[in-house]
mmCIF file of C-alpha atoms in Angstrom:
data_model
loop_
_atom_site.group_PDB
_atom_site.id
_atom_site.type_symbol
_atom_site.label_atom_id
_atom_site.label_comp_id
_atom_site.label_asym_id
_atom_site.label_seq_id
_atom_site.Cartn_x
_atom_site.Cartn_y
_atom_site.Cartn_z
ATOM 1 C CA MET A 4 7.719 52.904 89.091
ATOM 2 C CA LYS A 5 5.121 50.185 88.641
ATOM 3 C CA TYR A 6 3.803 47.917 91.373
ATOM 4 C CA ILE A 7 2.788 44.529 90.000
ATOM 5 C CA GLY A 8 1.976 41.032 91.111
ATOM 6 C CA GLU A 9 1.620 39.195 94.371
ATOM 7 C CA ILE A 10 3.969 39.595 97.273
ATOM 8 C CA PRO A 11 5.914 36.630 98.733
ATOM 9 C CA SER A 12 6.017 35.858 102.455
ATOM 10 C CA LEU A 13 2.944 37.885 103.494
ATOM 11 C CA ASN A 14 0.830 34.823 104.199
ATOM 12 C CA GLY A 15 3.772 33.298 106.036
ATOM 13 C CA ILE A 16 3.996 36.372 108.263
ATOM 14 C CA ARG A 17 0.241 36.211 108.822
ATOM 15 C CA ALA A 18 0.672 32.602 109.924
ATOM 16 C CA ILE A 19 3.285 33.640 112.499
ATOM 17 C CA CYS A 20 1.028 36.448 113.774
ATOM 18 C CA ILE A 21 -2.036 34.259 114.210
ATOM 19 C CA LEU A 22 0.024 31.640 116.043
ATOM 20 C CA ILE A 23 1.254 34.377 118.373
ATOM 21 C CA VAL A 24 -2.310 35.550 119.077
ATOM 22 C CA ILE A 25 -3.691 32.037 119.611
ATOM 23 C CA GLY A 26 -0.665 31.138 121.732
ATOM 24 C CA SER A 27 -1.280 34.167 123.949
ATOM 25 C CA HIS A 28 -4.902 33.125 124.487
ATOM 26 C CA MET A 29 -4.016 29.557 125.393
ATOM 27 C CA VAL A 30 -3.362 30.702 128.959
ATOM 28 C CA ASN A 31 -7.134 31.146 129.278
ATOM 29 C CA SER A 32 -7.686 27.414 128.903
ATOM 30 C CA ALA A 33 -8.692 25.910 132.255
ATOM 31 C CA ASN A 34 -5.992 23.232 132.097
ATOM 32 C CA PHE A 35 -3.125 25.518 131.037
ATOM 33 C CA PRO A 36 -0.190 25.101 133.506
ATOM 34 C CA LYS A 37 -0.372 28.242 135.636
ATOM 35 C CA GLU A 38 3.336 28.114 136.428
ATOM 36 C CA LEU A 39 4.091 28.722 132.737
ATOM 37 C CA THR A 40 1.826 31.750 132.359
ATOM 38 C CA ARG A 41 4.486 34.450 132.879
ATOM 39 C CA SER A 42 7.211 32.903 130.694
ATOM 40 C CA TRP A 43 4.630 31.961 128.068
ATOM 41 C CA GLY A 44 3.748 35.639 127.697
ATOM 42 C CA TYR A 45 7.257 36.443 126.558
ATOM 43 C CA LEU A 46 6.974 33.900 123.743
ATOM 44 C CA PHE A 47 3.414 34.690 122.750
ATOM 45 C CA ASP A 48 2.468 38.349 123.099
ATOM 46 C CA GLY A 49 -0.954 38.841 121.515
ATOM 47 C CA SER A 50 -0.740 42.626 121.280
ATOM 48 C CA THR A 51 2.443 42.318 119.227
ATOM 49 C CA GLY A 52 0.767 39.854 116.862
ATOM 50 C CA VAL A 53 -2.141 42.286 116.348
ATOM 51 C CA THR A 54 0.249 45.209 115.817
ATOM 52 C CA ILE A 55 2.030 43.323 113.033
ATOM 53 C CA PHE A 56 -1.372 42.445 111.524
ATOM 54 C CA PHE A 57 -2.085 46.205 111.421
ATOM 55 C CA VAL A 58 1.190 46.918 109.646
ATOM 56 C CA LEU A 59 0.462 44.147 107.124
ATOM 57 C CA SER A 60 -3.028 45.582 106.500
ATOM 58 C CA GLY A 61 -1.758 49.108 105.929
ATOM 59 C CA PHE A 62 1.007 47.847 103.638
ATOM 60 C CA LEU A 63 -1.173 45.566 101.519
ATOM 61 C CA ILE A 64 -4.150 47.944 101.210
ATOM 62 C CA THR A 65 -1.882 50.788 100.107
ATOM 63 C CA TYR A 66 0.043 48.504 97.738
ATOM 64 C CA LEU A 67 -3.260 47.537 96.083
ATOM 65 C CA LEU A 68 -4.437 51.157 95.931
ATOM 66 C CA ILE A 69 -1.195 52.118 94.193
ATOM 67 C CA GLN A 70 -1.621 49.262 91.731
ATOM 68 C CA GLU A 71 -5.134 50.422 90.896
ATOM 69 C CA GLU A 72 -4.085 54.053 90.573
ATOM 70 C CA GLU A 73 -1.199 53.169 88.247
ATOM 71 C CA LYS A 74 -3.399 50.880 86.169
ATOM 72 C CA ASN A 75 -6.420 53.168 85.849
ATOM 73 C CA GLY A 76 -5.217 56.640 86.748
ATOM 74 C CA SER A 77 -7.463 56.720 89.832
ATOM 75 C CA ILE A 78 -9.131 54.437 92.350
ATOM 76 C CA SER A 79 -12.785 53.530 92.732
ATOM 77 C CA LEU A 80 -13.943 53.993 96.319
ATOM 78 C CA LYS A 81 -17.158 52.185 95.458
ATOM 79 C CA TYR A 82 -15.307 49.054 94.340
ATOM 80 C CA PHE A 83 -12.858 49.344 97.224
ATOM 81 C CA PHE A 84 -15.659 49.274 99.804
ATOM 82 C CA ILE A 85 -17.455 46.455 98.006
ATOM 83 C CA ARG A 86 -14.254 44.383 98.083
ATOM 84 C CA ARG A 87 -13.749 45.094 101.800
ATOM 85 C CA ILE A 88 -17.362 44.190 102.603
ATOM 86 C CA LEU A 89 -17.099 40.900 100.693
ATOM 87 C CA ARG A 90 -13.801 40.121 102.451
ATOM 88 C CA ILE A 91 -14.735 41.016 106.031
ATOM 89 C CA PHE A 92 -18.482 41.017 106.573
ATOM 90 C CA PRO A 93 -19.618 37.436 105.745
ATOM 91 C CA VAL A 94 -17.546 35.608 108.355
ATOM 92 C CA TYR A 95 -17.784 38.491 110.838
ATOM 93 C CA TYR A 96 -21.573 38.429 110.899
ATOM 94 C CA LEU A 97 -21.598 34.630 110.838
ATOM 95 C CA VAL A 98 -19.651 34.719 114.100
ATOM 96 C CA LEU A 99 -22.139 37.216 115.539
ATOM 97 C CA PHE A 100 -25.026 34.992 114.422
ATOM 98 C CA THR A 101 -23.321 32.056 116.188
ATOM 99 C CA TYR A 102 -23.030 34.197 119.329
ATOM 100 C CA PHE A 103 -26.733 35.028 119.028
ATOM 101 C CA ILE A 104 -27.670 31.330 118.860
ATOM 102 C CA LEU A 105 -25.446 30.576 121.848
ATOM 103 C CA GLN A 106 -27.136 33.347 123.787
ATOM 104 C CA GLN A 107 -30.558 31.935 122.984
ATOM 105 C CA VAL A 108 -29.554 28.604 124.536
ATOM 106 C CA ASN A 109 -28.037 30.386 127.578
ATOM 107 C CA ILE A 110 -24.420 29.452 126.883
ATOM 108 C CA LEU A 111 -23.265 33.042 126.283
ATOM 109 C CA GLN A 112 -24.688 36.308 127.554
ATOM 110 C CA PHE A 113 -24.362 39.701 125.864
ATOM 111 C CA THR A 114 -25.835 43.061 126.809
ATOM 112 C CA THR A 115 -27.553 45.394 124.345
ATOM 113 C CA THR A 116 -24.485 47.637 124.477
ATOM 114 C CA GLN A 117 -22.247 44.736 123.497
ATOM 115 C CA TRP A 118 -24.475 43.850 120.554
ATOM 116 C CA ILE A 119 -24.532 47.443 119.314
ATOM 117 C CA SER A 120 -20.739 47.763 119.427
ATOM 118 C CA SER A 121 -20.314 44.419 117.663
ATOM 119 C CA LEU A 122 -22.825 45.127 114.912
ATOM 120 C CA THR A 123 -21.463 48.628 114.204
ATOM 121 C CA TYR A 124 -17.719 47.924 114.344
ATOM 122 C CA THR A 125 -17.257 50.110 117.411
ATOM 123 C CA LYS A 126 -15.995 47.401 119.751
ATOM 124 C CA ASN A 127 -12.799 49.425 120.210
ATOM 125 C CA ILE A 128 -14.838 52.251 121.715
ATOM 126 C CA PHE A 129 -17.294 50.525 124.063
ATOM 127 C CA GLY A 130 -19.092 47.330 124.970
ATOM 128 C CA GLY A 131 -16.344 44.754 125.038
ATOM 129 C CA SER A 132 -16.071 41.475 126.967
ATOM 130 C CA TRP A 133 -13.736 38.524 126.714
ATOM 131 C CA VAL A 134 -15.599 36.459 124.136
ATOM 132 C CA ASP A 135 -16.201 39.379 121.762
ATOM 133 C CA GLY A 136 -13.321 41.615 122.850
ATOM 134 C CA HIS A 137 -11.037 40.566 120.005
ATOM 135 C CA LEU A 138 -13.399 42.289 117.557
ATOM 136 C CA TRP A 139 -11.787 45.573 118.618
ATOM 137 C CA SER A 140 -8.966 45.086 116.101
ATOM 138 C CA LEU A 141 -11.448 44.561 113.259
ATOM 139 C CA ALA A 142 -13.216 47.753 114.347
ATOM 140 C CA VAL A 143 -9.910 49.627 114.143
ATOM 141 C CA GLU A 144 -9.299 48.309 110.643
ATOM 142 C CA GLU A 145 -12.813 49.114 109.413
ATOM 143 C CA GLN A 146 -12.518 52.664 110.743
ATOM 144 C CA PHE A 147 -9.143 52.932 109.008
ATOM 145 C CA TYR A 148 -10.728 51.772 105.721
ATOM 146 C CA LEU A 149 -13.241 54.629 105.949
ATOM 147 C CA ILE A 150 -10.447 57.196 106.185
ATOM 148 C CA TRP A 151 -7.284 56.203 104.321
ATOM 149 C CA PRO A 152 -8.719 55.330 100.843
ATOM 150 C CA VAL A 153 -10.565 58.674 100.804
ATOM 151 C CA VAL A 154 -7.370 60.544 101.750
ATOM 152 C CA PHE A 155 -5.443 58.520 99.148
ATOM 153 C CA LYS A 156 -7.921 59.253 96.362
ATOM 154 C CA TYR A 157 -8.429 62.965 96.926
ATOM 155 C CA SER A 158 -4.935 64.102 97.914
ATOM 156 C CA SER A 159 -1.597 64.605 96.224
ATOM 157 C CA GLU A 160 1.466 62.512 97.028
ATOM 158 C CA LYS A 161 2.729 65.334 99.251
ATOM 159 C CA THR A 162 -0.546 65.553 101.148
ATOM 160 C CA ARG A 163 -0.593 61.776 101.626
ATOM 161 C CA SER A 164 2.896 61.965 103.153
ATOM 162 C CA ILE A 165 1.874 64.812 105.461
ATOM 163 C CA PHE A 166 -1.167 62.815 106.588
ATOM 164 C CA ILE A 167 0.952 59.730 107.274
ATOM 165 C CA PHE A 168 3.558 61.581 109.324
ATOM 166 C CA ALA A 169 0.901 63.585 111.195
ATOM 167 C CA THR A 170 -0.859 60.401 112.306
ATOM 168 C CA MET A 171 2.461 58.789 113.214
ATOM 169 C CA LEU A 172 3.027 61.687 115.604
ATOM 170 C CA LEU A 173 -0.586 61.881 116.765
ATOM 171 C CA ALA A 174 -0.829 58.260 117.930
ATOM 172 C CA PRO A 175 2.044 58.357 120.482
ATOM 173 C CA ALA A 176 0.701 61.665 121.805
ATOM 174 C CA CYS A 177 -2.767 60.126 122.243
ATOM 175 C CA ARG A 178 -1.280 57.109 124.006
ATOM 176 C CA ILE A 179 0.387 59.429 126.527
ATOM 177 C CA ILE A 180 -2.801 61.452 127.087
ATOM 178 C CA TYR A 181 -5.006 58.387 127.464
ATOM 179 C CA TYR A 182 -2.485 56.734 129.787
ATOM 180 C CA TYR A 183 -2.215 59.655 132.182
ATOM 181 C CA LEU A 184 -5.985 60.176 132.174
ATOM 182 C CA LYS A 185 -6.317 56.501 133.154
ATOM 183 C CA MET A 186 -8.707 55.774 130.288
ATOM 184 C CA PRO A 187 -9.468 52.026 130.148
ATOM 185 C CA ASP A 188 -9.776 51.904 126.362
ATOM 186 C CA LEU A 189 -6.132 52.970 125.892
ATOM 187 C CA PRO A 190 -5.046 49.947 123.798
ATOM 188 C CA TYR A 191 -8.102 49.851 121.570
ATOM 189 C CA SER A 192 -8.756 53.322 120.097
ATOM 190 C CA LEU A 193 -8.120 53.989 116.404
ATOM 191 C CA LEU A 194 -6.116 57.042 117.453
ATOM 192 C CA THR A 195 -3.747 54.953 119.548
ATOM 193 C CA ASN A 196 -3.241 52.327 116.842
ATOM 194 C CA ILE A 197 -3.374 54.276 113.601
ATOM 195 C CA ASP A 198 0.410 54.717 113.427
ATOM 196 C CA CYS A 199 0.786 50.915 113.151
ATOM 197 C CA LEU A 200 -1.396 50.962 110.025
ATOM 198 C CA MET A 201 0.318 54.068 108.719
ATOM 199 C CA TRP A 202 3.762 52.525 108.966
ATOM 200 C CA GLY A 203 2.456 49.880 106.571
ATOM 201 C CA CYS A 204 1.054 52.582 104.278
ATOM 202 C CA PHE A 205 4.366 54.419 104.370
ATOM 203 C CA GLY A 206 6.235 51.232 103.501
ATOM 204 C CA ALA A 207 4.065 50.620 100.431
ATOM 205 C CA ILE A 208 4.373 54.192 99.176
ATOM 206 C CA CYS A 209 8.142 54.294 99.700
ATOM 207 C CA LEU A 210 8.740 50.671 98.708
ATOM 208 C CA PRO A 211 11.562 51.414 96.203
ATOM 209 C CA GLN A 212 13.431 53.499 98.778
ATOM 210 C CA PHE A 213 13.005 50.825 101.437
ATOM 211 C CA ILE A 214 14.249 48.155 99.032
ATOM 212 C CA LYS A 215 17.349 50.192 98.181
ATOM 213 C CA PHE A 216 17.985 50.861 101.867
ATOM 214 C CA LEU A 217 17.659 47.194 102.814
ATOM 215 C CA GLU A 218 19.869 46.053 99.942
ATOM 216 C CA LYS A 219 22.626 48.246 101.371
ATOM 217 C CA LEU A 220 22.196 46.217 104.559
ATOM 218 C CA GLU A 221 22.416 42.813 102.840
ATOM 219 C CA PHE A 222 25.198 41.869 105.235
ATOM 220 C CA ILE A 223 22.605 41.936 108.067
ATOM 221 C CA ASN A 224 20.319 38.940 108.421
ATOM 222 C CA PRO A 225 16.745 40.366 108.332
ATOM 223 C CA ILE A 226 15.700 38.170 111.250
ATOM 224 C CA LEU A 227 17.774 40.538 113.430
ATOM 225 C CA PHE A 228 15.052 43.143 112.897
ATOM 226 C CA ALA A 229 12.971 41.022 115.293
ATOM 227 C CA ILE A 230 15.321 41.776 118.192
ATOM 228 C CA PRO A 231 13.951 45.296 118.915
ATOM 229 C CA ILE A 232 10.421 43.851 118.813
ATOM 230 C CA LEU A 233 11.370 41.224 121.375
ATOM 231 C CA PHE A 234 13.060 43.904 123.499
ATOM 232 C CA VAL A 235 9.851 45.953 123.544
ATOM 233 C CA ILE A 236 7.912 42.848 124.641
ATOM 234 C CA TYR A 237 10.438 42.340 127.467
ATOM 235 C CA LEU A 238 10.048 45.953 128.634
ATOM 236 C CA GLN A 239 6.273 45.672 128.637
ATOM 237 C CA LYS A 240 6.118 42.304 130.361
ATOM 238 C CA SER A 241 8.603 43.518 132.952
ATOM 239 C CA LEU A 242 6.292 46.486 133.631
ATOM 240 C CA LEU A 243 9.014 48.910 132.595
ATOM 241 C CA ILE A 244 6.351 51.247 131.262
ATOM 242 C CA GLY A 245 6.162 55.010 131.135
ATOM 243 C CA LEU A 246 8.106 57.477 129.048
ATOM 244 C CA PHE A 247 9.264 54.885 126.478
ATOM 245 C CA THR A 248 6.818 52.032 126.301
ATOM 246 C CA VAL A 249 3.522 53.957 126.496
ATOM 247 C CA PRO A 250 4.052 56.290 123.532
ATOM 248 C CA PHE A 251 6.630 54.428 121.473
ATOM 249 C CA SER A 252 6.291 50.658 121.916
ATOM 250 C CA LYS A 253 3.789 50.278 119.067
ATOM 251 C CA SER A 254 5.796 52.631 116.851
ATOM 252 C CA VAL A 255 9.042 50.701 117.354
ATOM 253 C CA THR A 256 7.310 47.364 116.827
ATOM 254 C CA SER A 257 5.599 48.655 113.671
ATOM 255 C CA PHE A 258 8.794 50.059 112.140
ATOM 256 C CA PHE A 259 10.823 46.880 112.593
ATOM 257 C CA ALA A 260 7.862 44.728 111.572
ATOM 258 C CA LEU A 261 7.747 46.735 108.344
ATOM 259 C CA LEU A 262 11.458 46.077 107.756
ATOM 260 C CA LEU A 263 10.821 42.356 108.252
ATOM 261 C CA ILE A 264 7.856 42.412 105.854
ATOM 262 C CA ILE A 265 9.738 44.199 103.079
ATOM 263 C CA SER A 266 12.916 42.186 103.634
ATOM 264 C CA TYR A 267 11.205 38.827 103.236
ATOM 265 C CA SER A 268 9.017 40.110 100.406
ATOM 266 C CA ASN A 269 12.080 41.105 98.407
ATOM 267 C CA ARG A 270 14.287 38.021 98.673
ATOM 268 C CA ASN A 271 14.105 34.464 97.434
ATOM 269 C CA SER A 272 16.634 32.680 99.605
ATOM 270 C CA GLY A 273 17.417 31.823 103.192
ATOM 271 C CA ILE A 274 15.879 29.500 105.760
ATOM 272 C CA ILE A 275 13.350 32.034 107.033
ATOM 273 C CA TYR A 276 12.204 32.943 103.511
ATOM 274 C CA LYS A 277 11.783 29.291 102.625
ATOM 275 C CA PHE A 278 9.861 28.642 105.833
ATOM 276 C CA LEU A 279 7.519 31.596 105.286
ATOM 277 C CA ASN A 280 6.773 30.331 101.790
ATOM 278 C CA LEU A 281 6.195 26.679 102.606
ATOM 279 C CA LYS A 282 2.828 25.570 101.242
ATOM 280 C CA SER A 283 1.659 24.564 104.710
ATOM 281 C CA VAL A 284 2.655 27.921 106.217
ATOM 282 C CA ILE A 285 1.043 29.849 103.340
ATOM 283 C CA TRP A 286 -2.124 27.795 103.866
ATOM 284 C CA LEU A 287 -2.160 28.628 107.567
ATOM 285 C CA GLY A 288 -1.717 32.311 106.751
ATOM 286 C CA THR A 289 -4.609 32.072 104.291
ATOM 287 C CA LEU A 290 -6.781 30.846 107.172
ATOM 288 C CA SER A 291 -5.584 33.604 109.521
ATOM 289 C CA TYR A 292 -8.750 35.724 109.367
ATOM 290 C CA SER A 293 -11.021 32.765 110.101
ATOM 291 C CA LEU A 294 -8.653 31.519 112.809
ATOM 292 C CA TYR A 295 -8.569 34.941 114.434
ATOM 293 C CA ILE A 296 -12.277 35.613 114.433
ATOM 294 C CA TRP A 297 -13.307 32.159 115.740
ATOM 295 C CA GLN A 298 -10.504 31.401 118.231
ATOM 296 C CA GLN A 299 -11.773 33.587 121.091
ATOM 297 C CA LEU A 300 -14.904 31.513 121.472
ATOM 298 C CA PHE A 301 -12.925 28.362 122.241
ATOM 299 C CA PHE A 302 -11.018 30.013 125.065
ATOM 300 C CA THR A 303 -14.253 30.875 126.875
ATOM 301 C CA PRO A 304 -15.124 28.993 130.110
ATOM 302 C CA ALA A 305 -18.839 28.994 129.159
ATOM 303 C CA LEU A 306 -18.065 26.261 126.616
ATOM 304 C CA GLY A 307 -17.091 23.859 129.400
ATOM 305 C CA LYS A 308 -14.816 21.026 128.297
ATOM 306 C CA LEU A 309 -14.643 22.458 124.782
ATOM 307 C CA HIS A 310 -12.229 25.121 126.020
ATOM 308 C CA LEU A 311 -9.722 22.608 127.372
ATOM 309 C CA LEU A 312 -6.361 22.035 125.697
ATOM 310 C CA PRO A 313 -5.727 20.550 123.170
ATOM 311 C CA LEU A 314 -9.362 20.011 122.194
ATOM 312 C CA ASN A 315 -10.025 23.727 121.782
ATOM 313 C CA LEU A 316 -7.048 24.084 119.414
ATOM 314 C CA VAL A 317 -8.358 21.255 117.252
ATOM 315 C CA LEU A 318 -11.846 22.795 117.217
ATOM 316 C CA ILE A 319 -10.465 26.213 116.288
ATOM 317 C CA LEU A 320 -8.688 24.697 113.288
ATOM 318 C CA ILE A 321 -11.706 22.674 112.181
ATOM 319 C CA VAL A 322 -14.117 25.609 112.445
ATOM 320 C CA ALA A 323 -11.666 27.944 110.704
ATOM 321 C CA ILE A 324 -11.219 25.495 107.814
ATOM 322 C CA ALA A 325 -14.972 25.144 107.436
ATOM 323 C CA SER A 326 -15.417 28.897 107.688
ATOM 324 C CA TYR A 327 -12.802 29.586 105.040
ATOM 325 C CA TYR A 328 -13.842 27.035 102.453
ATOM 326 C CA LEU A 329 -17.618 27.299 102.935
ATOM 327 C CA VAL A 330 -18.011 31.027 103.577
ATOM 328 C CA GLU A 331 -14.872 33.060 102.872
ATOM 329 C CA LYS A 332 -13.742 31.433 99.640
ATOM 330 C CA PRO A 333 -17.054 31.840 97.736
ATOM 331 C CA PHE A 334 -17.112 35.521 98.628
ATOM 332 C CA LEU A 335 -13.430 35.896 97.699
ATOM 333 C CA LYS A 336 -14.301 34.618 94.214
ATOM 334 C CA LEU A 337 -17.121 37.129 94.029
ATOM 335 C CA LYS A 338 -14.728 39.831 95.200
ATOM 336 C CA GLN A 339 -12.561 39.320 92.100
ATOM 337 C CA LYS A 340 -15.395 40.691 89.947
ATOM 338 C CA PHE A 341 -14.992 44.069 91.603
ATOM 339 C CA LYS A 342 -11.339 44.613 90.740
ATOM 340 C CA ARG A 343 -10.724 47.417 88.286
ATOM 341 C CA TYR A 344 -7.306 46.034 87.312
ATOM 342 C CA ASN A 345 -5.562 42.736 86.689
ATOM 343 C CA TYR A 346 -2.215 41.686 88.075
ATOM 344 C CA ALA A 347 -0.235 42.315 84.891
ATOM 345 C CA ARG A 348 2.516 39.844 84.109
ATOM 346 C CA GLU A 349 4.788 42.391 82.554
ATOM 347 C CA LYS A 350 8.190 43.764 83.381
ATOM 348 C CA ALA A 351 8.101 46.772 85.645
ATOM 349 C CA LYS A 352 9.882 49.887 84.478
ATOM 350 C CA ASN A 353 12.036 51.688 87.024
ATOM 351 C CA PHE A 354 11.433 49.049 89.698
ATOM 352 C CA PRO A 355 14.662 48.719 91.679
ATOM 353 C CA ASN A 356 16.492 45.415 91.399
ATOM 354 C CA ARG A 357 13.614 43.018 91.818
ATOM 355 C CA ILE A 358 10.026 42.793 90.694
ATOM 356 C CA VAL A 359 7.315 40.674 92.202
ATOM 357 C CA VAL A 360 5.380 38.483 89.814
ATOM 358 C CA GLY A 361 3.107 35.562 90.561
ATOM 359 C CA GLY A 362 4.216 35.260 94.154
ATOM 360 C CA GLU A 363 7.982 34.928 93.466
ATOM 361 C CA PRO A 364 10.549 37.727 93.371
ATOM 362 C CA ARG A 365 12.649 37.890 90.232
ATOM 363 C CA ARG A 366 15.658 39.896 89.213
ATOM 364 C CA SER A 367 14.782 42.699 86.800
#
């Protein structure tokens, strides 16, 4: 089969995820109603938002690797890493430079250990605090980028599948081990989160099979796949942890998130699909990286009145817009020069039922 074109709904799903993350952090605003904190957590669970981001990353990165392999017969690791650097590094290090300035004027304080972990993308291993703690998820993704493309390039399809399933089994086992050893970095290690990324990789590799499977379930509204995710959140918030939630909560969330992603990427009707593909929602999803990386700062008490609702939400949006259009977008244009393939506007052979071209699914 051939994989071509852009995928609908992904930016819409990113928009939902970033709203979940920001919503979960709103409770850290000084004027957030404390009586709403518990119930608010059921509506906005930040860890779930990050888990879905991981699945999206694994899915999209693998989808693009497959495109490049089918177009050129192989992938260029050099160009892959250049594209990732141009996508991630500029805003990331701009945030760190902002933190450095704020430390010089005694608004924020960071230890040498914190700076080392931030600068080296090892925040998920050591040296985290509230204001820079969210960088752990970017560390997980960067460590994933160092492993998966190399495995993808130098292994057969069978070996790729073995690697995916091995890591899917390894991550729950690591979560159990870390939990019973009372290790404080349990939620942040690459080993305890890699299955979330790998579910996305698996979905991209087996996309035709997933599409056929979901089309047999057309009588089921895809939004129902969100119910198990909500159930996992309920179990975690209710402290019903242990044999189920420690090893398998991320796995269950990742699997059903993948079904949601593929479902809404392979349909062109329905209220949810239309919502996810509204221009305003797509725009918000486009800003998701800038929103994510800047938002933590504005939920920090050290900023004084700037971390009060709703002013901090307005500031997050303003800074994210400036960050995207002044920093991200120029580098995204530069990133296009390092693509070894073009999104071909051609019919895909052997693609089941629908192909994805120019952001809209069409019948084949």
